[in-house]
PDB file of C-alpha atoms and ligand atoms in Angstrom:
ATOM      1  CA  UNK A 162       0.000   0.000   0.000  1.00 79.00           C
ATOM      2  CA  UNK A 163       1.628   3.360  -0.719  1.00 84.00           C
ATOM      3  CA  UNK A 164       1.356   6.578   1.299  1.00 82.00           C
ATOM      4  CA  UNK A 165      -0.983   8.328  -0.603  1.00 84.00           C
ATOM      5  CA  UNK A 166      -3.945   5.036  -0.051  1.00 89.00           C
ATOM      6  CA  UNK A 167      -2.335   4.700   3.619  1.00 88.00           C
ATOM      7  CA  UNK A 168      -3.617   8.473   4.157  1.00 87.00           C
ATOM      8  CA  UNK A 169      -7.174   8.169   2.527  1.00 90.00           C
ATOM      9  CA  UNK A 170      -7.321   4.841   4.998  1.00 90.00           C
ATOM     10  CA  UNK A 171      -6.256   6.547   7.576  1.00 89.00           C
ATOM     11  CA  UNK A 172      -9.082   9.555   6.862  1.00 90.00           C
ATOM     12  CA  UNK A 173     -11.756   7.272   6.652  1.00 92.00           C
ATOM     13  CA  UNK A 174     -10.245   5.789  10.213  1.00 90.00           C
ATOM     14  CA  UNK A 175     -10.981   9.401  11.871  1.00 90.00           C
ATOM     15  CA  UNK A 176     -14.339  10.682  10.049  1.00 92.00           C
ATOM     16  CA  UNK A 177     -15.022   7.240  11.500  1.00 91.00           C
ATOM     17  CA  UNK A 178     -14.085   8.582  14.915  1.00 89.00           C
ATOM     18  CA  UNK A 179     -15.643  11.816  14.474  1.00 91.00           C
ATOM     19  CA  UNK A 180     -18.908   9.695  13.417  1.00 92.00           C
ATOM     20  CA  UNK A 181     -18.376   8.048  16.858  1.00 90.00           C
ATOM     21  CA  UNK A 182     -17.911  11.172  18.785  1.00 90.00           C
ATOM     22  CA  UNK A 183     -20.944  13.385  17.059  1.00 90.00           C
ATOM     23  CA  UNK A 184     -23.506   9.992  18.561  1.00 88.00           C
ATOM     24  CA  UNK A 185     -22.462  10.981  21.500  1.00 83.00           C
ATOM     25  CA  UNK A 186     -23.806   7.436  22.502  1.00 86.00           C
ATOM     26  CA  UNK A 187     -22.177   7.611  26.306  1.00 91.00           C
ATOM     27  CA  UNK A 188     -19.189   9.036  27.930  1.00 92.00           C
ATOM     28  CA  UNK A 189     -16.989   6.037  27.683  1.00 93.00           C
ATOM     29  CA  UNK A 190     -17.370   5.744  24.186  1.00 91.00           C
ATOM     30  CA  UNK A 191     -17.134   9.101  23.239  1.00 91.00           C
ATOM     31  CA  UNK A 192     -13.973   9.422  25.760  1.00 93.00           C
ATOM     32  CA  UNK A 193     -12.624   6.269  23.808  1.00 92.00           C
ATOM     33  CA  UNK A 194     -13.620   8.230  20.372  1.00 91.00           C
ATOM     34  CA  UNK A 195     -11.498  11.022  21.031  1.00 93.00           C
ATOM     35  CA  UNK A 196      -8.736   9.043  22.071  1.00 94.00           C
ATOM     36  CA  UNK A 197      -8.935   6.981  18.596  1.00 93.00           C
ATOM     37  CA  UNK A 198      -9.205  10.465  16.622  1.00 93.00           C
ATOM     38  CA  UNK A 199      -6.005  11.994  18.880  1.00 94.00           C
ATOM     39  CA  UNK A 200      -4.094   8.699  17.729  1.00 94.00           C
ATOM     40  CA  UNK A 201      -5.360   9.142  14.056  1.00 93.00           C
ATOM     41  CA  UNK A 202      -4.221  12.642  13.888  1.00 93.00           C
ATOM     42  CA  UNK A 203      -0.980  11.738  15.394  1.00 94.00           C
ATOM     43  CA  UNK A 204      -0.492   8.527  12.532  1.00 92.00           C
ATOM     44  CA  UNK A 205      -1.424  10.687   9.696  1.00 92.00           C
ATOM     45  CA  UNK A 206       1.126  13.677  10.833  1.00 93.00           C
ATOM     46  CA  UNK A 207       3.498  10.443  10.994  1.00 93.00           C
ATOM     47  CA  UNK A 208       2.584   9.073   7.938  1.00 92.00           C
ATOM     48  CA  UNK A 209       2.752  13.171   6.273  1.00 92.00           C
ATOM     49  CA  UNK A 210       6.698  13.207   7.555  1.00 94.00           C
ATOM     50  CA  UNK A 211       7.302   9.841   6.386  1.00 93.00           C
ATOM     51  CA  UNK A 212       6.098  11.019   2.548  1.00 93.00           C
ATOM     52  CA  UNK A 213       8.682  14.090   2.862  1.00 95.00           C
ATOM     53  CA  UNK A 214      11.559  11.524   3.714  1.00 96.00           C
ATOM     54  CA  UNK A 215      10.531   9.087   1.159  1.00 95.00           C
ATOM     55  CA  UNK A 216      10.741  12.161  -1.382  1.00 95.00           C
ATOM     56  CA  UNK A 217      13.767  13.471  -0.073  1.00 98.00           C
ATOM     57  CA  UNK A 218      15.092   9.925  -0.442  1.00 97.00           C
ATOM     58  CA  UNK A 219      13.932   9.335  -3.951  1.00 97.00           C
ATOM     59  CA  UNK A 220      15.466  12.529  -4.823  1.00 98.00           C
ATOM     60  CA  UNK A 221      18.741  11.893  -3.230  1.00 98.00           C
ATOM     61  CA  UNK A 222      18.771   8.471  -5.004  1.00 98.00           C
ATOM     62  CA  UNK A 223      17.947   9.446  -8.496  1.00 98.00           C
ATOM     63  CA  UNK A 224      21.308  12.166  -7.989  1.00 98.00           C
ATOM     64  CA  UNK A 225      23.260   8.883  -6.425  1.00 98.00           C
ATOM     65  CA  UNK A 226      22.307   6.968  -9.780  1.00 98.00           C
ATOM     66  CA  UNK A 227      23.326  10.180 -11.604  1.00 98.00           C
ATOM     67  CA  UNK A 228      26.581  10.220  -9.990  1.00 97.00           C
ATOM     68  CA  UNK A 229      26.913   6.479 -10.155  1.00 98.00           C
ATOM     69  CA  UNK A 230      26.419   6.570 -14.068  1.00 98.00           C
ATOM     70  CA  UNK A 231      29.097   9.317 -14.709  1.00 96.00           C
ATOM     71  CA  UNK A 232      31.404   7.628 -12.591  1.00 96.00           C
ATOM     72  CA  UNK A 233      30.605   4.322 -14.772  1.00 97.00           C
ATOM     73  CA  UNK A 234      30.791   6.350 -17.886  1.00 96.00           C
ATOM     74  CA  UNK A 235      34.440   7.913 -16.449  1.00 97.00           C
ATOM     75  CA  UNK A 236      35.874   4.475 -16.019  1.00 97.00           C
ATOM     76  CA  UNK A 237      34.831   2.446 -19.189  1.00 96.00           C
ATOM     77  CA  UNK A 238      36.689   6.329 -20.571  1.00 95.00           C
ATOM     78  CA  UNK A 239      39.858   5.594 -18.741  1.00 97.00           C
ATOM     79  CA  UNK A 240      39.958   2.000 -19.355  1.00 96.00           C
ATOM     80  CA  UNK A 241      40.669   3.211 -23.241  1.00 94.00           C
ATOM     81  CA  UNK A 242      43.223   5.475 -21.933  1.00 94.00           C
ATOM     82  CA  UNK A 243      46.949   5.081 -20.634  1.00 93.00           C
ATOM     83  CA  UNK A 244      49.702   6.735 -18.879  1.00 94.00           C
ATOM     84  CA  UNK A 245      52.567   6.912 -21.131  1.00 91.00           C
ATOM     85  CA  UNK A 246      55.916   8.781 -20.558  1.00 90.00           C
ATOM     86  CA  UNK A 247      56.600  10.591 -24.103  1.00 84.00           C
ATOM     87  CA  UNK A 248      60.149  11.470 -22.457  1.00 81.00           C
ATOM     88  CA  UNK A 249      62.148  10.935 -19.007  1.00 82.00           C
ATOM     89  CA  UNK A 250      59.601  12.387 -16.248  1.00 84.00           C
ATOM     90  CA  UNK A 251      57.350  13.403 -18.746  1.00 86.00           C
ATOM     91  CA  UNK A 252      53.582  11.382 -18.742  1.00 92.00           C
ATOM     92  CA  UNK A 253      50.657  12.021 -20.350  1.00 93.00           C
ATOM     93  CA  UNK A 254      47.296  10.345 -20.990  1.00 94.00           C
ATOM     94  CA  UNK A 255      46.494   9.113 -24.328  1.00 91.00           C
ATOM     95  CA  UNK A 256      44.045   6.713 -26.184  1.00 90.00           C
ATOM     96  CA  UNK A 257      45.567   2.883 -26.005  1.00 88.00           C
ATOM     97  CA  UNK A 258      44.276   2.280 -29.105  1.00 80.00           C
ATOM     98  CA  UNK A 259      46.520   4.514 -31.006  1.00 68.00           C
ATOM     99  CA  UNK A 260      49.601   4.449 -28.021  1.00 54.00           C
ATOM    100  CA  UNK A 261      51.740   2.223 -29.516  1.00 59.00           C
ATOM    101  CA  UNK A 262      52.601   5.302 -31.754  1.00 58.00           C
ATOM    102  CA  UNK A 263      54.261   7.869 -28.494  1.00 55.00           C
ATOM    103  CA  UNK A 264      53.395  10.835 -31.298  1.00 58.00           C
ATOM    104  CA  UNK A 265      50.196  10.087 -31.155  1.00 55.00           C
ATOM    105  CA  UNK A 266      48.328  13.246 -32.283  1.00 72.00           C
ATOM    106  CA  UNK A 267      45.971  13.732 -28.917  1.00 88.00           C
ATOM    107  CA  UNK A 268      47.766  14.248 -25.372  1.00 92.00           C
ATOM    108  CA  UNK A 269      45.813  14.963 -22.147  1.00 95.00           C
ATOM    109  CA  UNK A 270      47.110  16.616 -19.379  1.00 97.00           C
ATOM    110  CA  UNK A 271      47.813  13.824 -16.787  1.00 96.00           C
ATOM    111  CA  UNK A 272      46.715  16.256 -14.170  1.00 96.00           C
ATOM    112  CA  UNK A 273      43.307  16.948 -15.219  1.00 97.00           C
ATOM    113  CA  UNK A 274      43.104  13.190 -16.245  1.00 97.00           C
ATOM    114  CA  UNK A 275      43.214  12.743 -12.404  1.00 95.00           C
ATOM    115  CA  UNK A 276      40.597  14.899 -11.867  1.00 96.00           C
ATOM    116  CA  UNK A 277      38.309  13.230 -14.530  1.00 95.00           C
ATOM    117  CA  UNK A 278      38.396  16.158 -17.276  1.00 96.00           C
ATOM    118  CA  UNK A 279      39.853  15.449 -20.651  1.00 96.00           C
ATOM    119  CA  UNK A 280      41.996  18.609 -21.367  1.00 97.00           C
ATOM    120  CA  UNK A 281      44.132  18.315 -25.080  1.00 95.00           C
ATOM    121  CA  UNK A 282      47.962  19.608 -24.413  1.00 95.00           C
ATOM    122  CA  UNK A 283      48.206  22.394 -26.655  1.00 94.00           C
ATOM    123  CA  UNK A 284      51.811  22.715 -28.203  1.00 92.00           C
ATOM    124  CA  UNK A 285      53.440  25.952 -27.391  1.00 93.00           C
ATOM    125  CA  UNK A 286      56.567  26.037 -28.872  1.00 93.00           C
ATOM    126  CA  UNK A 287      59.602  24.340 -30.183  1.00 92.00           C
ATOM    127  CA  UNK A 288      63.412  24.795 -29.612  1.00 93.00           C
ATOM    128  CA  UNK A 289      66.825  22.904 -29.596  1.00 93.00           C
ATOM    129  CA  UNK A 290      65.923  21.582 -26.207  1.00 89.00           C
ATOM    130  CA  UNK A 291      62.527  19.963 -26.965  1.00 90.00           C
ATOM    131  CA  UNK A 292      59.070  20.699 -27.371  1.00 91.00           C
ATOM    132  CA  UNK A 293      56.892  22.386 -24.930  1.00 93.00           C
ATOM    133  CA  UNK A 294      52.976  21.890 -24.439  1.00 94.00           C
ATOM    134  CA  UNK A 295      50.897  23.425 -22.199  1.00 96.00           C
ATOM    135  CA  UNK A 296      47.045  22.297 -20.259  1.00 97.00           C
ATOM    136  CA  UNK A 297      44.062  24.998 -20.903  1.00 97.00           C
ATOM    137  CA  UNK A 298      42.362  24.058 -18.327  1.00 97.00           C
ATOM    138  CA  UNK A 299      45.068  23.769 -15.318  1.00 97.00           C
ATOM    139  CA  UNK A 300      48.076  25.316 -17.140  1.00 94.00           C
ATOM    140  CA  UNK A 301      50.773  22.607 -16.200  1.00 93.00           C
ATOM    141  CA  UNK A 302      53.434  23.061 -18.689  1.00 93.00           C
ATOM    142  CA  UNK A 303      54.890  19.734 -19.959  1.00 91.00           C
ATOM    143  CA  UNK A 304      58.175  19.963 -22.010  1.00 90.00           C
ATOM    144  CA  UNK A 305      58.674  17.000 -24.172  1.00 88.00           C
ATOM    145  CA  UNK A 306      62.794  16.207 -24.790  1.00 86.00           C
ATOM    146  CA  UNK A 307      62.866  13.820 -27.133  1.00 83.00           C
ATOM    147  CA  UNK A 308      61.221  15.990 -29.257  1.00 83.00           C
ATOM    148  CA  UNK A 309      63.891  18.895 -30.007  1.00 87.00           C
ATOM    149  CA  UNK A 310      64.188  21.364 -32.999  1.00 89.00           C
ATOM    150  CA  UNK A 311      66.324  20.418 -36.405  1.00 86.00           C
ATOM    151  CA  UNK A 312      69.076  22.241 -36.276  1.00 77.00           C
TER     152      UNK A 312
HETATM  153 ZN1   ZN B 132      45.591  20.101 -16.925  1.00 54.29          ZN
END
């Protein structure tokens, strides 16, 4: 039975009561009456709470499902991905389905990667010392050595 039939029971319970109380039929009765109509009041207030919970619930669940998807949707994203160093101390993320090339065309920052956003390394610029790439998003620089200017 769900709240909203437990209520309309519940109503019929204490017009019941009132019914009782208005035949005024003898003291003890209608002192018994009132006591059944104080408990129905009290069970419906109960029973009013209890729907409020049950909402706040269902609405804390459906964001908990929400969250649960994205954090589903996050892993089957890095399970595709990989840490690679491109150079001594130098790691980014890229797709393993294209890794086994380290000049693979699409870098993300290894920072943000931890932090679940995909953010492309932009390249900056080039000299005799390597190549240097920088995030948008957090603005780590990573300089790539292997990866110097022709001289
Ligand atoms: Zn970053």
């Amino acid at each position: 039975m769900d709240i909203a039939t437990t209520l309309a029971a519940v109503s019929s319970a204490k017009d019941f009561a009132s019914f009782i109380i208005g035949r005024k039929i003898d003291t003890a009765v209608t002192e018994r009456a009132i006591e059944l109509q104080n408990s129905i009041i009290a069970l419906q207030s109960g029973l009013l709470e209890m729907q409020v919970q049950i909402q706040a619930m269902s609405t804390r669940n459906r964001e908990l499902e929400l969250l649960l998807s994205a954090a589903e949707d996050w892993k089957a994203e890095d399970d595709r991905h990989q840490l690679i160093s491109v150079a001594k101390g130098v790691h980014v993320v890229t797709p393993k389905a294209i890794a086994t090339d380290p000049r693979t065309p699409v870098w993300y920052c290894a920072n943000c990667w931890q932090k679940h956003f995909k953010s492309v390394l932009q390249r900056r610029h080039q000299d005799y010392g390597g190549t240097s790439y920088y995030c948008p998003n957090c603005e780590a620089k990573v300089y790539d050595h292997s990866d110097p200017a022709e001289v």
